[in-house]
Amino acid sequence: MAKSGKRLQSARKLVEAEKHYSLEEAVQILEKFPKAKFDESIDLAINLGVNPRKAEENVRGTVALPHGRGKTIRVAAFCKGEKAKEAEAAGADIVGAEDLVQKIQGGWMEFDAAVATPDSMALVGRIGKLLGPRGLMPNPKVGTVTPEIGKAVEAIKSGRVEFRVEKAGVLHVGLAKASFGAQKIQENVNAVVEAVVKAKPATSKGTYIKAASLSSTMGPGIRLDVSSFKF
């Protein structure tokens, strides 16, 4: 614990708390942070000028990261018959229908994303209260409920991530690993920002992206100058 405390203190000395950095500057600072014993995740937080309580301003979507997340994503596919074979061929980690639902009802949750064919959603609805709070509920709006189950699995496996604004108007996305290097991290950040901008609700007034920050798992947040984003 003491070592972690010293590492964080050293990292904080590299960041001016009130300064807003360009994306390039922020990534350079990230690279100077004292290294942890594992490959830290890089996360982007964006404060949006929307009211998530309004259905039309509940910003959500997906983005294909140019360089993936640097993490193996375990995908569960709810389907059967030929669609089950299609999902397996595409790389789904577990495929099933009633049996998979029962397994999850029994407490098994060892997957990071879920996809389903439309005809399987009646089954998936039974475990909505288990999947929903974890952000795992398949949804046609983000392409995780689809008859093209193989393509959905492949997209997630190749680095597509889902984003959704939280109640406080903040959106969090894990988008890289510290080992990626400056250029890949910047390109992934710009891809996320571009997707979030495209998802701007027509009813949103005033400043849409109000603030943003970049951080590593064990490091402090670095405030970003949002005008430095490329989109």
Coordinates of N, CA and C in Angstrom, one line a residue:
M1 N 0.8 -1.2 0.0 CA 0.0 0.0 0.0 C 0.9 1.3 0.0
A2 N 2.0 1.2 0.8 CA 2.8 2.4 0.9 C 3.4 2.7 -0.5
K3 N 3.8 1.6 -1.3 CA 4.4 1.9 -2.6 C 3.4 2.5 -3.5
S4 N 2.1 2.0 -3.4 CA 1.1 2.6 -4.3 C 0.9 4.1 -4.0
G5 N 0.9 4.4 -2.6 CA 0.8 5.8 -2.2 C 1.9 6.7 -2.8
K6 N 3.1 6.2 -2.7 CA 4.2 7.0 -3.2 C 4.1 7.1 -4.7
R7 N 3.7 6.1 -5.4 CA 3.5 6.2 -6.9 C 2.5 7.2 -7.3
L8 N 1.4 7.2 -6.6 CA 0.4 8.2 -6.9 C 0.8 9.6 -6.6
Q9 N 1.5 9.8 -5.5 CA 2.1 11.1 -5.1 C 3.0 11.6 -6.2
S10 N 3.9 10.7 -6.7 CA 4.8 11.1 -7.7 C 4.1 11.5 -9.0
A11 N 3.0 10.8 -9.3 CA 2.3 11.1 -10.5 C 1.6 12.4 -10.4
R12 N 1.0 12.7 -9.2 CA 0.3 14.0 -9.0 C 1.2 15.2 -9.2
K13 N 2.5 15.0 -8.9 CA 3.5 16.1 -9.1 C 3.6 16.5 -10.5
L14 N 3.3 15.6 -11.4 CA 3.4 15.9 -12.9 C 2.2 16.6 -13.5
V15 N 1.2 16.7 -12.7 CA -0.1 17.3 -13.2 C -0.5 18.5 -12.4
E16 N -0.7 19.6 -13.1 CA -1.2 20.9 -12.5 C -2.7 20.7 -12.4
A17 N -3.2 20.7 -11.2 CA -4.6 20.4 -11.0 C -5.6 21.2 -11.7
E18 N -5.3 22.5 -11.9 CA -6.3 23.4 -12.5 C -6.0 23.6 -14.0
K19 N -5.0 23.0 -14.5 CA -4.6 23.3 -15.9 C -5.4 22.3 -16.8
H20 N -5.8 22.8 -18.0 CA -6.4 21.9 -19.0 C -5.4 21.7 -20.1
Y21 N -5.0 20.4 -20.3 CA -4.0 20.0 -21.3 C -4.5 19.6 -22.6
S22 N -3.7 19.8 -23.6 CA -4.1 19.3 -24.9 C -4.0 17.8 -24.8
L23 N -4.7 17.1 -25.7 CA -4.6 15.6 -25.7 C -3.2 15.1 -25.8
E24 N -2.4 15.7 -26.7 CA -1.0 15.3 -26.9 C -0.3 15.5 -25.6
E25 N -0.4 16.6 -24.9 CA 0.3 16.9 -23.7 C -0.2 15.9 -22.6
A26 N -1.5 15.6 -22.5 CA -2.0 14.7 -21.5 C -1.4 13.3 -21.7
V27 N -1.3 12.8 -22.9 CA -0.7 11.5 -23.2 C 0.8 11.5 -22.8
Q28 N 1.5 12.5 -23.1 CA 2.9 12.6 -22.8 C 3.1 12.5 -21.2
I29 N 2.2 13.1 -20.5 CA 2.2 13.1 -19.0 C 1.9 11.7 -18.6
L30 N 0.9 11.0 -19.2 CA 0.6 9.6 -18.8 C 1.9 8.8 -18.9
E31 N 2.6 9.0 -20.0 CA 3.8 8.1 -20.2 C 4.9 8.4 -19.2
K32 N 4.8 9.5 -18.5 CA 5.9 9.8 -17.5 C 5.5 9.3 -16.1
F33 N 4.2 8.9 -16.0 CA 3.8 8.4 -14.6 C 4.6 7.2 -14.2
P34 N 4.9 7.1 -12.9 CA 5.6 5.9 -12.4 C 4.9 4.6 -12.8
K35 N 5.6 3.6 -13.3 CA 4.9 2.4 -13.8 C 4.4 1.5 -12.7
A36 N 3.3 0.9 -12.9 CA 2.7 -0.1 -12.0 C 3.3 -1.5 -12.4
K37 N 3.0 -2.5 -11.6 CA 3.5 -3.8 -11.9 C 2.6 -4.5 -12.9
F38 N 1.6 -3.8 -13.5 CA 0.8 -4.4 -14.5 C 0.5 -3.4 -15.6
D39 N 0.0 -3.8 -16.7 CA -0.3 -2.9 -17.8 C -1.6 -2.2 -17.5
E40 N -1.5 -0.9 -17.1 CA -2.7 -0.1 -16.6 C -3.6 0.2 -17.8
S41 N -4.9 0.3 -17.4 CA -5.9 0.7 -18.4 C -5.9 2.2 -18.5
I42 N -6.2 2.7 -19.7 CA -6.4 4.2 -19.9 C -7.9 4.5 -20.1
D43 N -8.4 5.4 -19.3 CA -9.8 5.7 -19.3 C -10.1 7.2 -19.6
L44 N -11.2 7.4 -20.4 CA -11.6 8.7 -20.7 C -12.9 9.0 -20.1
A45 N -13.0 10.1 -19.4 CA -14.3 10.6 -18.8 C -14.7 11.9 -19.5
I46 N -16.0 11.9 -19.9 CA -16.5 13.1 -20.6 C -17.8 13.6 -19.9
N47 N -17.8 14.8 -19.5 CA -19.0 15.5 -18.9 C -19.8 16.1 -20.0
L48 N -21.0 15.6 -20.2 CA -21.8 16.1 -21.3 C -22.9 17.0 -20.8
G49 N -23.2 18.0 -21.7 CA -24.3 18.9 -21.4 C -25.7 18.4 -21.8
V50 N -26.0 17.3 -21.2 CA -27.3 16.7 -21.5 C -28.0 16.3 -20.2
N51 N -29.3 16.0 -20.3 CA -30.1 15.6 -19.1 C -30.5 14.1 -19.4
P52 N -29.7 13.2 -18.8 CA -30.0 11.8 -19.1 C -31.3 11.3 -18.6
R53 N -32.0 12.1 -17.7 CA -33.3 11.7 -17.3 C -34.4 11.8 -18.4
K54 N -34.0 12.5 -19.5 CA -34.9 12.6 -20.6 C -34.5 11.5 -21.6
A55 N -35.4 10.7 -22.0 CA -35.1 9.5 -22.9 C -34.3 10.0 -24.1
E56 N -34.7 11.1 -24.7 CA -34.1 11.6 -25.9 C -32.7 12.1 -25.8
E57 N -32.3 12.3 -24.5 CA -30.9 12.8 -24.2 C -30.1 11.8 -23.5
N58 N -30.5 10.5 -23.5 CA -29.8 9.4 -22.9 C -28.7 8.9 -23.9
V59 N -27.6 9.6 -24.0 CA -26.6 9.4 -25.0 C -26.0 8.0 -24.9
R60 N -26.0 7.2 -26.0 CA -25.4 5.9 -26.0 C -25.0 5.5 -27.4
G61 N -24.1 4.6 -27.5 CA -23.7 4.2 -28.8 C -22.5 3.2 -28.7
T62 N -21.9 3.0 -29.9 CA -20.7 2.1 -29.9 C -19.6 2.8 -30.8
V63 N -18.4 2.3 -30.6 CA -17.3 2.8 -31.4 C -16.3 1.7 -31.6
A64 N -15.8 1.6 -32.8 CA -14.8 0.6 -33.1 C -13.4 1.3 -32.9
L65 N -12.7 0.9 -31.9 CA -11.4 1.5 -31.5 C -10.4 1.1 -32.6
P66 N -9.7 2.0 -33.1 CA -8.7 1.7 -34.2 C -7.7 0.7 -33.7
H67 N -7.3 0.7 -32.4 CA -6.3 -0.2 -31.9 C -6.9 -1.2 -30.8
G68 N -8.2 -1.3 -30.7 CA -8.8 -2.2 -29.7 C -8.5 -1.6 -28.3
R69 N -8.9 -2.4 -27.3 CA -8.8 -1.9 -25.9 C -7.5 -2.6 -25.3
G70 N -6.9 -3.5 -25.9 CA -5.8 -4.2 -25.3 C -6.3 -5.2 -24.3
K71 N -7.5 -5.6 -24.4 CA -8.1 -6.5 -23.4 C -8.9 -7.6 -24.2
T72 N -8.8 -8.8 -23.7 CA -9.6 -9.9 -24.3 C -11.0 -9.8 -23.8
I73 N -11.9 -9.6 -24.6 CA -13.3 -9.4 -24.3 C -14.1 -10.8 -24.4
R74 N -14.6 -11.2 -23.3 CA -15.4 -12.5 -23.3 C -16.8 -12.2 -23.7
V75 N -17.3 -12.9 -24.7 CA -18.6 -12.6 -25.3 C -19.5 -13.8 -25.1
A76 N -20.7 -13.5 -24.5 CA -21.8 -14.5 -24.4 C -22.8 -14.3 -25.5
A77 N -23.2 -15.3 -26.2 CA -24.2 -15.2 -27.3 C -25.4 -16.0 -27.0
F78 N -26.5 -15.3 -27.0 CA -27.8 -16.0 -26.7 C -28.5 -16.3 -28.1
C79 N -28.4 -17.5 -28.5 CA -29.0 -18.0 -29.7 C -29.0 -19.5 -29.8
K80 N -29.6 -20.0 -30.8 CA -29.6 -21.5 -31.0 C -29.6 -21.9 -32.4
G81 N -29.5 -23.2 -32.7 CA -29.5 -23.7 -34.1 C -28.3 -23.2 -34.9
E82 N -28.6 -22.8 -36.1 CA -27.6 -22.4 -37.0 C -26.9 -21.1 -36.5
K83 N -27.7 -20.2 -35.8 CA -27.1 -19.0 -35.3 C -26.1 -19.3 -34.2
A84 N -26.3 -20.3 -33.4 CA -25.4 -20.7 -32.4 C -24.0 -21.1 -33.1
K85 N -24.1 -21.9 -34.2 CA -22.9 -22.3 -34.9 C -22.2 -21.1 -35.4
E86 N -23.0 -20.1 -35.9 CA -22.4 -18.9 -36.5 C -21.7 -18.1 -35.4
A87 N -22.3 -18.0 -34.2 CA -21.7 -17.3 -33.1 C -20.4 -18.0 -32.6
E88 N -20.4 -19.3 -32.6 CA -19.2 -20.0 -32.2 C -18.1 -19.8 -33.2
A89 N -18.4 -19.9 -34.4 CA -17.4 -19.7 -35.5 C -16.8 -18.3 -35.4
A90 N -17.6 -17.3 -35.0 CA -17.1 -15.9 -34.9 C -16.2 -15.7 -33.7
G91 N -16.2 -16.7 -32.7 CA -15.4 -16.5 -31.6 C -16.1 -16.3 -30.3
A92 N -17.4 -16.5 -30.2 CA -18.1 -16.3 -28.9 C -17.5 -17.2 -27.9
D93 N -17.4 -16.8 -26.7 CA -16.8 -17.6 -25.6 C -17.8 -18.6 -25.0
I94 N -19.1 -18.2 -25.0 CA -20.1 -19.2 -24.6 C -21.4 -18.9 -25.4
V95 N -22.0 -19.9 -25.8 CA -23.2 -19.8 -26.6 C -24.3 -20.7 -26.0
G96 N -25.5 -20.1 -26.0 CA -26.6 -21.0 -25.5 C -27.9 -20.2 -25.5
A97 N -28.9 -20.8 -25.0 CA -30.3 -20.2 -24.9 C -30.8 -20.5 -23.5
E98 N -31.8 -21.4 -23.4 CA -32.3 -21.6 -22.0 C -31.2 -22.1 -21.0
D99 N -30.3 -22.9 -21.5 CA -29.2 -23.4 -20.6 C -28.3 -22.2 -20.2
L100 N -28.0 -21.3 -21.0 CA -27.2 -20.1 -20.7 C -27.9 -19.2 -19.7
V101 N -29.2 -19.0 -19.9 CA -30.0 -18.2 -19.0 C -30.0 -18.8 -17.6
Q102 N -30.2 -20.1 -17.5 CA -30.2 -20.8 -16.2 C -28.8 -20.7 -15.6
K103 N -27.8 -20.8 -16.3 CA -26.4 -20.7 -15.8 C -26.2 -19.3 -15.1
I104 N -26.7 -18.3 -15.8 CA -26.6 -16.9 -15.2 C -27.5 -16.7 -14.0
Q105 N -28.7 -17.3 -14.1 CA -29.5 -17.3 -12.9 C -28.9 -17.9 -11.7
G106 N -28.0 -18.9 -12.0 CA -27.3 -19.6 -10.9 C -26.1 -18.8 -10.3
G107 N -25.8 -17.7 -10.9 CA -24.8 -16.8 -10.4 C -23.5 -16.7 -11.3
W108 N -23.5 -17.4 -12.4 CA -22.4 -17.3 -13.3 C -22.4 -16.0 -14.1
M109 N -21.3 -15.2 -14.1 CA -21.3 -14.0 -14.8 C -20.0 -13.7 -15.4
E110 N -19.3 -14.7 -15.9 CA -17.9 -14.6 -16.4 C -17.8 -14.2 -17.8
F111 N -18.4 -13.0 -18.2 CA -18.3 -12.5 -19.5 C -18.4 -11.0 -19.5
D112 N -17.9 -10.3 -20.5 CA -17.8 -8.9 -20.5 C -18.8 -8.2 -21.5
A113 N -19.4 -9.0 -22.4 CA -20.4 -8.4 -23.3 C -21.3 -9.5 -23.7
A114 N -22.5 -9.1 -24.1 CA -23.5 -10.1 -24.5 C -24.2 -9.7 -25.8
V115 N -24.5 -10.7 -26.6 CA -25.2 -10.4 -27.9 C -26.4 -11.4 -27.9
A116 N -27.4 -11.1 -28.7 CA -28.5 -12.0 -28.8 C -29.2 -11.9 -30.2
T117 N -29.8 -13.0 -30.6 CA -30.7 -12.9 -31.8 C -32.0 -12.4 -31.3
P118 N -32.8 -11.7 -32.2 CA -34.1 -11.2 -31.8 C -35.0 -12.2 -31.2
D119 N -35.0 -13.4 -31.7 CA -35.9 -14.4 -31.2 C -35.5 -15.0 -29.8
S120 N -34.3 -14.6 -29.4 CA -33.8 -15.1 -28.0 C -34.1 -14.1 -26.9
M121 N -34.6 -12.9 -27.3 CA -34.8 -11.8 -26.3 C -35.8 -12.1 -25.3
A122 N -36.8 -12.9 -25.6 CA -37.8 -13.3 -24.6 C -37.2 -14.0 -23.5
L123 N -36.2 -14.9 -23.8 CA -35.4 -15.6 -22.8 C -34.5 -14.7 -22.0
V124 N -33.8 -13.8 -22.7 CA -32.9 -12.9 -22.1 C -33.6 -11.9 -21.1
G125 N -34.8 -11.6 -21.5 CA -35.6 -10.7 -20.6 C -35.8 -11.3 -19.2
R126 N -35.7 -12.6 -19.0 CA -35.8 -13.2 -17.7 C -34.7 -12.8 -16.8
I127 N -33.5 -12.5 -17.4 CA -32.4 -12.1 -16.6 C -32.0 -10.6 -16.7
G128 N -32.9 -9.9 -17.2 CA -32.7 -8.4 -17.4 C -32.2 -7.7 -16.1
K129 N -32.8 -8.1 -15.0 CA -32.4 -7.5 -13.7 C -31.0 -7.8 -13.3
L130 N -30.4 -8.9 -13.9 CA -29.1 -9.3 -13.6 C -28.1 -8.6 -14.6
L131 N -28.5 -8.6 -15.8 CA -27.6 -8.0 -16.8 C -27.6 -6.5 -16.9
G132 N -28.8 -5.9 -16.7 CA -29.0 -4.5 -16.9 C -28.0 -3.6 -16.0
P133 N -28.0 -3.9 -14.7 CA -27.1 -3.1 -13.8 C -25.6 -3.2 -14.1
R134 N -25.3 -4.3 -14.8 CA -23.9 -4.5 -15.1 C -23.5 -4.0 -16.5
G135 N -24.5 -3.4 -17.2 CA -24.3 -2.9 -18.6 C -24.2 -4.0 -19.6
L136 N -24.7 -5.2 -19.3 CA -24.6 -6.3 -20.2 C -25.8 -6.7 -21.0
M137 N -26.9 -6.0 -20.8 CA -28.1 -6.3 -21.5 C -28.0 -6.0 -23.0
P138 N -28.2 -7.0 -23.8 CA -28.2 -6.8 -25.3 C -29.3 -5.7 -25.7
N139 N -28.9 -4.9 -26.7 CA -29.8 -3.8 -27.1 C -29.7 -3.6 -28.6
P140 N -30.8 -3.6 -29.3 CA -30.8 -3.4 -30.7 C -30.2 -2.0 -31.1
K141 N -30.3 -1.0 -30.3 CA -29.8 0.3 -30.6 C -28.3 0.4 -30.7
V142 N -27.6 -0.6 -30.1 CA -26.1 -0.6 -30.2 C -25.6 -1.8 -30.9
G143 N -26.5 -2.5 -31.6 CA -26.1 -3.6 -32.4 C -25.9 -4.9 -31.7
T144 N -26.3 -5.1 -30.5 CA -26.1 -6.3 -29.8 C -27.3 -7.3 -29.8
V145 N -28.4 -6.8 -30.4 CA -29.5 -7.7 -30.7 C -29.7 -7.6 -32.2
T146 N -29.3 -8.7 -32.8 CA -29.3 -8.7 -34.3 C -29.3 -10.1 -34.8
P147 N -29.9 -10.3 -36.0 CA -29.9 -11.6 -36.6 C -28.5 -12.0 -37.2
E148 N -27.7 -10.9 -37.4 CA -26.3 -11.1 -37.8 C -25.4 -11.3 -36.6
I149 N -25.6 -12.4 -35.9 CA -25.0 -12.6 -34.6 C -23.4 -12.8 -34.8
G150 N -23.0 -13.4 -35.9 CA -21.6 -13.6 -36.1 C -20.9 -12.3 -36.2
K151 N -21.4 -11.4 -37.0 CA -20.8 -10.1 -37.2 C -20.7 -9.3 -35.9
A152 N -21.8 -9.4 -35.1 CA -21.8 -8.7 -33.8 C -20.7 -9.2 -32.9
V153 N -20.5 -10.5 -32.8 CA -19.4 -11.1 -32.0 C -18.1 -10.7 -32.5
E154 N -17.9 -10.7 -33.8 CA -16.6 -10.3 -34.4 C -16.3 -8.8 -34.1
A155 N -17.3 -8.0 -34.2 CA -17.1 -6.5 -33.9 C -16.6 -6.3 -32.5
I156 N -17.3 -7.0 -31.5 CA -16.9 -6.8 -30.1 C -15.5 -7.4 -29.9
K157 N -15.2 -8.5 -30.5 CA -13.9 -9.1 -30.3 C -12.8 -8.3 -30.9
S158 N -13.1 -7.6 -31.9 CA -12.0 -6.8 -32.6 C -11.8 -5.4 -32.0
G159 N -12.6 -5.0 -31.0 CA -12.3 -3.8 -30.3 C -13.5 -2.8 -30.3
R160 N -14.7 -3.2 -30.7 CA -15.8 -2.3 -30.6 C -16.3 -2.2 -29.1
V161 N -16.4 -1.0 -28.6 CA -16.9 -0.8 -27.2 C -18.2 0.0 -27.2
E162 N -18.9 -0.2 -26.2 CA -20.2 0.6 -26.0 C -20.0 1.7 -25.0
F163 N -20.6 2.8 -25.2 CA -20.6 3.9 -24.3 C -22.0 4.3 -23.9
R164 N -22.2 4.8 -22.7 CA -23.5 5.3 -22.3 C -23.4 6.3 -21.2
V165 N -24.1 7.4 -21.3 CA -24.0 8.5 -20.3 C -24.7 8.0 -19.0
E166 N -24.1 8.4 -17.9 CA -24.6 8.0 -16.6 C -25.6 9.1 -16.1
K167 N -26.3 8.9 -15.0 CA -27.3 9.8 -14.5 C -26.7 11.2 -14.2
A168 N -25.5 11.3 -13.8 CA -24.9 12.6 -13.6 C -24.4 13.3 -14.8
G169 N -24.6 12.7 -16.0 CA -24.2 13.4 -17.2 C -22.8 13.1 -17.6
V170 N -22.2 12.1 -16.9 CA -20.8 11.7 -17.2 C -20.7 10.4 -18.0
L171 N -19.8 10.3 -18.9 CA -19.7 9.1 -19.7 C -18.2 8.6 -19.5
H172 N -18.1 7.3 -19.2 CA -16.8 6.7 -19.0 C -16.5 5.7 -20.0
V173 N -15.3 5.7 -20.6 CA -14.9 4.6 -21.6 C -13.5 4.2 -21.3
G174 N -13.3 2.9 -21.1 CA -12.0 2.3 -21.1 C -11.5 2.1 -22.5
L175 N -10.4 2.7 -22.9 CA -10.1 2.7 -24.3 C -8.7 2.2 -24.8
A176 N -7.8 1.9 -23.8 CA -6.5 1.5 -24.2 C -5.7 1.0 -23.0
K177 N -4.5 0.5 -23.3 CA -3.6 0.1 -22.2 C -2.4 1.1 -22.3
A178 N -1.7 1.2 -21.1 CA -0.6 2.1 -21.0 C 0.5 1.8 -22.0
S179 N 0.6 0.5 -22.3 CA 1.7 0.0 -23.2 C 1.4 0.3 -24.7
F180 N 0.3 0.9 -25.0 CA 0.0 1.2 -26.4 C 0.9 2.2 -27.0
G181 N 1.3 3.2 -26.1 CA 2.1 4.3 -26.7 C 1.3 5.5 -27.0
A182 N 1.9 6.6 -27.2 CA 1.2 7.9 -27.3 C 0.3 7.9 -28.5
Q183 N 0.7 7.6 -29.7 CA 0.0 7.7 -30.9 C -1.3 6.8 -30.9
K184 N -1.2 5.6 -30.5 CA -2.4 4.7 -30.5 C -3.4 5.2 -29.4
I185 N -2.9 5.7 -28.3 CA -3.9 6.2 -27.3 C -4.6 7.4 -27.8
Q186 N -3.9 8.3 -28.4 CA -4.5 9.5 -29.0 C -5.6 9.1 -30.1
E187 N -5.2 8.2 -30.9 CA -6.1 7.8 -32.0 C -7.4 7.1 -31.4
N188 N -7.2 6.4 -30.4 CA -8.4 5.8 -29.8 C -9.3 6.8 -29.1
V189 N -8.7 7.8 -28.4 CA -9.4 8.9 -27.8 C -10.2 9.6 -28.8
N190 N -9.5 10.0 -29.9 CA -10.2 10.8 -31.0 C -11.4 10.0 -31.6
A191 N -11.2 8.7 -31.7 CA -12.3 7.8 -32.2 C -13.5 7.9 -31.3
V192 N -13.3 7.8 -30.0 CA -14.4 7.8 -29.0 C -15.1 9.2 -29.0
V193 N -14.3 10.3 -29.0 CA -14.9 11.6 -29.0 C -15.7 11.8 -30.3
E194 N -15.2 11.4 -31.4 CA -16.0 11.5 -32.7 C -17.3 10.8 -32.6
A195 N -17.3 9.6 -32.0 CA -18.5 8.8 -31.9 C -19.5 9.5 -30.9
V196 N -19.0 10.0 -29.8 CA -19.8 10.7 -28.9 C -20.4 12.0 -29.5
V197 N -19.7 12.7 -30.3 CA -20.2 13.9 -31.0 C -21.3 13.5 -31.9
K198 N -21.1 12.4 -32.7 CA -22.1 11.9 -33.6 C -23.4 11.5 -32.9
A199 N -23.3 11.1 -31.6 CA -24.4 10.7 -30.9 C -25.1 11.8 -30.2
K200 N -24.7 13.1 -30.5 CA -25.3 14.2 -29.8 C -26.8 14.3 -30.1
P201 N -27.7 14.4 -29.1 CA -29.1 14.5 -29.3 C -29.5 15.8 -29.9
A202 N -30.5 15.7 -30.8 CA -31.0 16.9 -31.4 C -31.5 18.0 -30.4
T203 N -32.0 17.5 -29.3 CA -32.6 18.4 -28.3 C -31.5 19.0 -27.3
S204 N -30.3 18.6 -27.5 CA -29.2 19.1 -26.6 C -28.9 20.6 -27.0
K205 N -29.0 21.4 -26.0 CA -28.7 22.9 -26.2 C -27.4 23.3 -25.5
G206 N -26.8 24.3 -25.9 CA -25.6 24.8 -25.2 C -24.4 24.0 -25.5
T207 N -23.4 24.0 -24.6 CA -22.2 23.3 -24.8 C -22.5 21.8 -24.6
Y208 N -22.1 21.0 -25.5 CA -22.3 19.5 -25.5 C -21.2 18.8 -24.7
I209 N -20.0 19.0 -25.1 CA -18.9 18.4 -24.3 C -18.4 19.5 -23.4
K210 N -18.7 19.4 -22.1 CA -18.4 20.4 -21.1 C -17.0 20.3 -20.6
A211 N -16.6 19.1 -20.3 CA -15.3 18.8 -19.8 C -14.9 17.4 -20.1
A212 N -13.6 17.1 -19.9 CA -13.1 15.7 -20.1 C -11.8 15.5 -19.4
S213 N -11.5 14.3 -19.1 CA -10.3 14.0 -18.4 C -9.8 12.6 -18.8
L214 N -8.5 12.4 -18.7 CA -7.8 11.2 -19.1 C -7.1 10.6 -17.9
S215 N -7.2 9.3 -17.6 CA -6.5 8.8 -16.4 C -6.0 7.4 -16.7
S216 N -5.1 6.9 -15.9 CA -4.6 5.5 -15.9 C -5.2 4.9 -14.6
T217 N -5.2 3.6 -14.5 CA -5.7 2.9 -13.4 C -5.2 3.4 -12.1
M218 N -3.9 3.6 -12.0 CA -3.3 4.0 -10.7 C -2.9 5.4 -10.6
G219 N -3.3 6.2 -11.6 CA -2.9 7.6 -11.7 C -4.0 8.6 -11.5
P220 N -3.6 9.9 -11.3 CA -4.7 10.9 -11.2 C -5.3 11.3 -12.5
G221 N -6.4 12.0 -12.5 CA -7.0 12.4 -13.7 C -6.3 13.6 -14.3
I222 N -6.2 13.7 -15.6 CA -5.6 14.9 -16.3 C -6.7 15.6 -17.0
R223 N -7.0 16.8 -16.7 CA -8.0 17.6 -17.3 C -7.6 17.9 -18.8
L224 N -8.5 17.8 -19.7 CA -8.3 18.0 -21.1 C -8.9 19.3 -21.6
D225 N -8.2 19.9 -22.5 CA -8.7 21.1 -23.2 C -9.5 20.5 -24.4
V226 N -10.8 20.5 -24.2 CA -11.7 19.8 -25.2 C -11.6 20.4 -26.6
S227 N -11.1 21.7 -26.7 CA -10.9 22.3 -28.0 C -9.7 21.6 -28.8
S228 N -8.9 20.8 -28.1 CA -7.8 20.1 -28.7 C -8.2 18.8 -29.4
F229 N -9.5 18.4 -29.2 CA -9.9 17.1 -29.8 C -10.0 17.3 -31.3
K230 N -9.7 16.2 -32.1 CA -9.8 16.2 -33.5 C -11.0 15.4 -33.9
F231 N -12.0 16.1 -34.5 CA -13.2 15.3 -34.9 C -14.0 16.2 -36.0

